[in-house]
Coordinates of C-alpha atoms in Angstrom, one line a residue:
X1 CA -13.8 22.3 13.9
X2 CA -11.1 19.7 13.0
X3 CA -11.0 16.4 14.8
X4 CA -8.3 15.6 17.3
X5 CA -7.4 12.1 18.4
X6 CA -7.1 11.3 22.1
X7 CA -4.4 9.1 23.6
X8 CA -0.9 8.5 22.2
X9 CA -1.5 9.7 18.7
X10 CA -0.4 9.5 16.0
X11 CA 1.3 6.2 16.4
X12 CA -1.6 4.2 18.0
X13 CA 0.8 1.3 18.5
X14 CA 2.1 1.5 15.0
X15 CA 5.8 2.4 14.8
X16 CA 9.1 1.4 13.1
X17 CA 9.4 -1.2 15.8
X18 CA 5.9 -2.7 15.0
X19 CA 4.4 -2.6 11.6
X20 CA 1.4 -5.0 11.7
X21 CA 1.2 -5.2 7.9
X22 CA 4.7 -6.8 7.7
X23 CA 4.3 -10.6 7.3
X24 CA 7.5 -11.2 9.2
X25 CA 5.7 -10.9 12.6
X26 CA 3.2 -13.7 11.8
X27 CA 5.8 -15.8 10.1
X28 CA 7.9 -15.8 13.2
X29 CA 5.0 -16.4 15.6
X30 CA 3.4 -19.3 13.7
X31 CA 6.3 -20.8 11.9
X32 CA 4.5 -20.4 8.6
X33 CA 2.6 -17.7 6.6
X34 CA -1.0 -17.2 7.8
X35 CA -3.7 -14.8 6.9
X36 CA -3.5 -11.8 9.1
X37 CA -4.4 -9.0 6.7
X38 CA -7.5 -8.4 4.5
X39 CA -7.8 -5.7 1.9
X40 CA -11.3 -4.7 0.8
X41 CA -12.0 -3.0 -2.5
X42 CA -15.1 -0.8 -1.8
X43 CA -15.1 1.4 -4.9
X44 CA -14.3 1.1 -8.6
X45 CA -14.8 4.8 -9.2
X46 CA -12.2 7.6 -8.9
X47 CA -12.0 11.3 -9.7
X48 CA -8.5 10.9 -11.0
X49 CA -6.8 8.7 -13.6
X50 CA -3.1 8.5 -12.6
X51 CA -0.6 7.3 -15.1
X52 CA 0.7 4.7 -12.7
X53 CA -2.6 3.4 -11.3
X54 CA -2.3 -0.3 -10.5
X55 CA -6.0 -0.9 -10.9
X56 CA -6.7 1.6 -13.7
X57 CA -8.5 -0.8 -16.1
X58 CA -11.0 -1.7 -13.4
X59 CA -12.2 1.9 -12.9
X60 CA -15.8 2.7 -14.0
X61 CA -18.0 5.8 -14.3
X62 CA -21.0 4.1 -12.6
X63 CA -20.8 1.6 -9.8
X64 CA -22.7 -1.7 -9.5
X65 CA -24.3 -3.2 -6.3
X66 CA -22.0 -4.3 -3.5
X67 CA -22.2 -7.6 -1.7
X68 CA -24.0 -7.4 1.7
X69 CA -21.8 -5.9 4.4
X70 CA -23.1 -8.6 6.8
X71 CA -21.6 -11.3 4.5
X72 CA -18.2 -9.6 4.5
X73 CA -18.2 -9.2 8.3
X74 CA -19.2 -12.8 8.8
X75 CA -16.2 -13.8 6.7
X76 CA -13.9 -11.5 8.6
X77 CA -15.2 -13.0 11.8
X78 CA -13.9 -16.4 10.6
X79 CA -10.3 -15.1 10.1
X80 CA -8.6 -16.5 13.1
X81 CA -5.5 -14.3 13.2
X82 CA -6.8 -11.1 11.7
X83 CA -4.5 -8.1 12.6
X84 CA -5.1 -5.5 9.8
X85 CA -7.9 -4.4 7.5
X86 CA -7.1 -2.1 4.5
X87 CA -9.8 -0.3 2.5
X88 CA -9.0 0.6 -1.1
X89 CA -10.5 1.5 -4.5
X90 CA -10.7 3.4 -6.8
X91 CA -11.2 6.4 -4.5
X92 CA -13.0 4.8 -1.6
X93 CA -14.5 8.1 -0.3
X94 CA -15.9 9.3 -3.6
X95 CA -19.5 8.5 -2.7
X96 CA -20.9 9.6 0.6
X97 CA -23.0 6.5 0.8
X98 CA -19.8 4.4 0.7
X99 CA -18.3 6.4 3.5
X100 CA -21.3 6.2 5.8
X101 CA -22.5 2.7 5.1
X102 CA -19.4 0.8 4.3
X103 CA -16.1 2.5 5.3
X104 CA -17.1 3.7 8.8
X105 CA -18.9 0.4 9.7
X106 CA -15.8 -1.6 8.5
X107 CA -13.5 0.7 10.6
X108 CA -15.8 0.4 13.6
X109 CA -15.6 -3.4 13.2
X110 CA -11.8 -3.3 13.1
X111 CA -11.6 -1.1 16.2
X112 CA -14.0 -3.3 18.1
X113 CA -11.9 -6.4 17.3
X114 CA -8.5 -4.7 18.1
X115 CA -7.5 -4.8 14.4
X116 CA -5.5 -2.0 12.9
X117 CA -6.9 -0.2 9.8
X118 CA -5.8 1.7 6.8
X119 CA -7.6 3.7 4.2
X120 CA -6.1 4.4 0.7
X121 CA -7.3 7.7 -0.5
X122 CA -6.2 10.6 -2.7
X123 CA -7.5 13.1 -0.1
X124 CA -8.7 15.5 -2.8
X125 CA -12.3 15.7 -1.6
X126 CA -14.0 17.9 1.0
X127 CA -12.4 17.6 4.4
X128 CA -15.7 16.8 6.1
X129 CA -15.8 13.2 4.9
X130 CA -12.2 12.5 6.1
X131 CA -13.0 14.2 9.4
X132 CA -15.9 11.7 9.9
X133 CA -13.6 8.8 9.1
X134 CA -10.5 9.8 11.1
X135 CA -11.6 8.9 14.6
X136 CA -12.1 5.3 13.6
X137 CA -8.9 5.0 11.5
X138 CA -5.3 4.1 12.3
X139 CA -3.5 5.0 9.0
X140 CA -4.5 7.3 6.2
X141 CA -2.5 6.3 3.1
X142 CA -2.0 8.6 0.2
X143 CA 0.1 8.6 -3.0
X144 CA 2.4 11.6 -3.4
X145 CA 4.7 11.7 -6.4
X146 CA 4.6 15.5 -7.1
X147 CA 6.8 18.6 -6.8
X148 CA 3.9 21.0 -7.5
X149 CA 0.5 21.4 -9.1
X150 CA 1.8 21.0 -12.6
X151 CA 3.2 17.6 -11.7
X152 CA -0.1 16.7 -10.1
X153 CA -2.0 17.7 -13.2
X154 CA 0.3 15.8 -15.6
X155 CA 0.5 12.6 -13.5
X156 CA -2.9 12.5 -11.9
X157 CA -5.0 12.9 -15.0
X158 CA -2.7 11.3 -17.6
X159 CA -5.3 8.5 -18.4
X160 CA -8.4 10.7 -18.2
X161 CA -10.8 10.7 -21.2
X162 CA -11.6 14.3 -20.2
X163 CA -8.5 15.7 -18.5
X164 CA -9.1 18.2 -15.7
X165 CA -8.1 21.8 -16.4
X166 CA -4.8 23.0 -14.8
X167 CA -6.9 25.3 -12.6
X168 CA -9.1 22.4 -11.4
X169 CA -6.1 20.2 -10.8
X170 CA -4.4 22.9 -8.8
X171 CA -7.4 23.2 -6.5
X172 CA -7.4 19.5 -5.9
X173 CA -3.7 19.5 -5.3
X174 CA -3.9 22.2 -2.7
X175 CA -6.9 20.5 -1.0
X176 CA -5.0 17.3 -0.8
X177 CA -2.1 19.0 0.9
X178 CA -4.3 20.9 3.2
X179 CA -6.3 17.8 4.2
X180 CA -3.1 15.9 4.9
X181 CA -1.9 18.7 7.1
X182 CA -5.2 18.9 9.1
X183 CA -5.3 15.2 9.6
X184 CA -1.7 15.1 10.7
X185 CA -2.2 18.0 13.1
X186 CA -5.2 16.1 14.5
X187 CA -3.0 13.2 15.4
X188 CA -3.8 10.7 12.5
X189 CA -0.9 8.8 11.1
X190 CA -0.8 10.0 7.5
X191 CA 1.5 7.8 5.4
X192 CA 2.5 9.2 2.0
X193 CA 3.7 6.8 -0.6
X194 CA 6.1 7.7 -3.5
X195 CA 7.1 5.5 -6.3
X196 CA 10.6 5.4 -7.7
X197 CA 10.5 5.7 -11.4
X198 CA 12.1 7.8 -14.2
X199 CA 9.9 10.8 -13.4
X200 CA 10.3 10.9 -9.6
X201 CA 13.9 9.8 -9.3
X202 CA 15.5 13.2 -9.9
X203 CA 13.1 14.8 -7.4
X204 CA 12.7 12.2 -4.7
X205 CA 14.5 14.4 -2.1
X206 CA 12.2 17.4 -2.8
X207 CA 9.2 15.1 -2.7
X208 CA 10.3 13.8 0.7
X209 CA 10.8 17.3 2.1
X210 CA 7.3 18.2 0.9
X211 CA 5.8 15.2 2.6
X212 CA 7.6 16.2 5.8
X213 CA 6.2 19.7 5.5
X214 CA 2.7 18.3 5.3
X215 CA 3.3 16.7 8.8
X216 CA 3.1 13.1 7.5
X217 CA 4.5 10.7 10.1
X218 CA 5.7 8.2 7.4
X219 CA 7.0 8.3 3.9
X220 CA 6.7 5.0 2.0
X221 CA 9.0 4.5 -1.0
X222 CA 8.4 1.7 -3.5
X223 CA 9.9 1.1 -6.9
X224 CA 7.3 1.3 -9.6
X225 CA 6.4 -2.0 -11.3
X226 CA 4.8 -2.4 -14.6
X227 CA 1.2 -3.2 -13.7
X228 CA -2.0 -2.1 -15.3
X229 CA -1.8 1.6 -16.3
X230 CA 2.0 1.5 -15.6
X231 CA 2.6 -1.6 -17.7
X232 CA 4.3 0.5 -20.5
X233 CA 6.1 3.1 -18.3
X234 CA 9.9 2.8 -18.0
X235 CA 11.2 1.3 -14.8
X236 CA 14.4 1.9 -13.0
X237 CA 17.3 -0.6 -13.3
X238 CA 18.7 -2.1 -10.1
X239 CA 21.7 0.3 -10.4
X240 CA 19.4 3.3 -10.7
X241 CA 17.3 2.1 -7.7
X242 CA 20.4 1.7 -5.6
X243 CA 21.5 5.2 -6.5
X244 CA 18.1 6.8 -5.9
X245 CA 17.7 5.1 -2.5
X246 CA 21.2 6.3 -1.5
X247 CA 20.5 9.8 -2.5
X248 CA 17.2 9.9 -0.6
X249 CA 19.0 8.6 2.6
X250 CA 21.5 11.4 2.2
X251 CA 18.9 14.2 2.4
X252 CA 16.0 12.7 4.3
X253 CA 14.4 14.2 7.4
X254 CA 15.3 11.9 10.3
X255 CA 12.1 12.8 12.1
X256 CA 10.0 11.1 9.3
X257 CA 9.7 7.4 9.4
X258 CA 11.0 6.2 6.0
X259 CA 9.5 2.8 5.0
X260 CA 10.8 1.0 1.9
X261 CA 8.6 -1.6 0.4
X262 CA 8.8 -4.2 -2.4
X263 CA 12.6 -3.6 -2.6
X264 CA 14.4 -5.9 -5.1
X265 CA 17.5 -6.3 -2.9
X266 CA 18.1 -9.3 -0.7
X267 CA 20.6 -10.7 1.7
X268 CA 21.0 -13.7 -0.5
X269 CA 22.5 -11.5 -3.3
X270 CA 26.1 -12.1 -4.2
X271 CA 26.4 -8.4 -5.3
X272 CA 28.4 -6.4 -2.7
X273 CA 26.5 -3.3 -3.7
X274 CA 23.3 -4.9 -2.5
X275 CA 24.9 -5.9 0.8
X276 CA 26.2 -2.4 1.3
X277 CA 22.8 -0.8 0.7
X278 CA 21.0 -3.3 3.0
X279 CA 23.7 -2.6 5.7
X280 CA 23.0 1.2 5.4
X281 CA 19.2 0.7 5.6
X282 CA 19.6 -1.5 8.6
X283 CA 21.8 1.0 10.4
X284 CA 19.7 4.1 9.7
X285 CA 17.4 5.4 12.5
X286 CA 13.7 5.6 11.7
X287 CA 14.1 3.6 8.5
X288 CA 12.5 0.2 7.9
X289 CA 12.2 -2.3 5.0
X290 CA 8.8 -3.9 4.9
X291 CA 8.4 -7.5 3.7
X292 CA 5.6 -7.4 1.2
X293 CA 2.2 -8.4 2.5
X294 CA 0.8 -9.5 -0.9
X295 CA 1.0 -13.3 -1.2
X296 CA 2.5 -13.5 2.3
X297 CA -0.3 -12.6 4.8
X298 CA -2.9 -10.7 2.9
X299 CA -5.8 -11.3 0.5
X300 CA -8.0 -8.8 -1.4
X301 CA -11.8 -9.0 -1.4
X302 CA -13.7 -7.3 -4.2
X303 CA -17.0 -6.2 -2.6
X304 CA -18.8 -6.0 -6.0
X305 CA -18.2 -9.6 -7.1
X306 CA -17.2 -11.2 -3.8
X307 CA -14.1 -12.6 -5.5
X308 CA -11.0 -13.1 -3.5
X309 CA -7.6 -12.3 -5.0
X310 CA -4.0 -12.5 -3.8
X311 CA -3.9 -8.8 -4.4
X312 CA -6.1 -6.2 -6.1
X313 CA -3.7 -5.7 -9.0
X314 CA -2.6 -9.3 -9.6
X315 CA -3.0 -11.1 -12.9
X316 CA -3.7 -14.3 -10.9
X317 CA -7.4 -15.3 -11.3
X318 CA -9.7 -15.2 -8.3
X319 CA -8.9 -17.9 -5.7
X320 CA -12.4 -18.0 -4.2
X321 CA -15.5 -16.0 -3.4
X322 CA -16.9 -14.9 0.0
X323 CA -20.3 -16.3 -1.0
X324 CA -18.9 -19.8 -0.6
X325 CA -15.4 -19.7 0.9
X326 CA -13.8 -19.0 4.2
X327 CA -10.9 -16.6 3.8
X328 CA -8.5 -18.8 5.8
X329 CA -9.3 -21.6 3.4
X330 CA -8.7 -19.3 0.3
X331 CA -5.4 -18.4 1.8
X332 CA -4.4 -22.0 2.2
X333 CA -5.4 -22.5 -1.4
X334 CA -3.0 -19.7 -2.4
X335 CA -0.1 -21.2 -0.3
X336 CA -0.4 -24.4 -2.4
X337 CA -0.6 -22.5 -5.7
X338 CA 2.5 -23.0 -8.0
X339 CA 3.1 -19.3 -8.2
X340 CA 3.2 -18.9 -4.5
X341 CA 5.5 -21.9 -4.1
X342 CA 7.9 -20.4 -6.6
X343 CA 8.6 -17.4 -4.3
X344 CA 7.8 -18.9 -0.9
X345 CA 11.1 -18.5 0.8
X346 CA 12.0 -17.3 4.3
X347 CA 15.4 -16.4 5.9
X348 CA 15.1 -15.8 9.6
X349 CA 18.7 -14.5 9.9
X350 CA 18.0 -11.8 7.3
X351 CA 14.4 -11.2 8.5
X352 CA 13.3 -11.6 4.9
X353 CA 10.2 -13.2 3.4
X354 CA 11.6 -13.1 -0.1
X355 CA 10.3 -11.3 -3.2
X356 CA 6.7 -10.9 -4.2
X357 CA 5.6 -12.0 -7.7
X358 CA 6.1 -8.5 -9.3
X359 CA 9.7 -8.2 -8.0
X360 CA 10.6 -11.8 -9.0
X361 CA 9.2 -11.5 -12.5
X362 CA 10.6 -8.1 -13.3
X363 CA 14.1 -8.3 -11.9
X364 CA 14.8 -12.0 -11.3
X365 CA 12.9 -14.0 -13.9
X366 CA 15.3 -16.9 -13.9
X367 CA 16.2 -16.9 -10.2
X368 CA 15.0 -19.6 -7.8
X369 CA 14.9 -17.8 -4.4
X370 CA 13.8 -21.0 -2.6
X371 CA 17.4 -22.4 -2.9
X372 CA 19.4 -19.2 -2.2
X373 CA 20.9 -18.4 1.2
X374 CA 21.8 -15.1 2.9
X375 CA 25.4 -14.1 2.4
X376 CA 26.0 -14.3 6.1
X377 CA 24.7 -17.9 6.5

């Protein structure tokens, strides 16, 4: 029998009005960026090899030993303003041992502390493991960049040494969609993320409709950035991104929460096309633009090494290690890092925390955002 959440599911307090992963909330409350979000990498294994994977070069066929769970929980206890925990991989649920002895205990810890939780998964495995996880979880996050099983096969196994057969890929694709439907029907907030790139741009409307048909509460849309496996894939220009976002807004299902993240458009732009797009996004119902958590209110902990990063896909070396460092101290270290200072801007009128490093380096390599002002200022 499928699980069913009690209470006011599926939102569980998460809504377009309150997205606890957005660093804007803590920036307003404390007058500065503080650590409110911790992401934990619990697996370096995955049953897929997606062409765009942001951590593809870290994936392995056999996993090493993890740091003690008690060590991680002790460090989480020290985070004064913790609001969210995200669990990521690899595919975090690939091993049953990881599900039972790491994921579920971490989620129980989050729930006991009143902290919201997210699991990043491809949802291609047996439903039973997700059913065990779901009662303890707030957000199930999946990637969805497909218009059918052929797309899934081509994109999802592009980097595999031994590509799956079309028949195997089709079974995984159908299982992913079926699992998403079941979890959504049970009341879990399933959030499907799509990347805007040259492959998805012509089909983003259809992809959105398929996500709505799966019952997903939220559709996250992010431009693709050249990181790890995606480092040689073509990216969209600013003009192409504007057009793609406008086209999606034209056809979207208004019942689905549409969340845009890592957008390279800002109120301090002198381009009237940027201002027009931001005006349209702000005026649309059930549409939000998330300030990026990476480098603003979040750190990543690798459970195999204990190393702490500004994000799991960053080229920035580790900032510390949970064996020796408090996470709040590591975050302060990051705030004083030259790379952080180069993009550490905040505009309260625009509700904007500025670009993250990927956005700044790809689209604005010579722009100093710390001296720009919103057009309305």
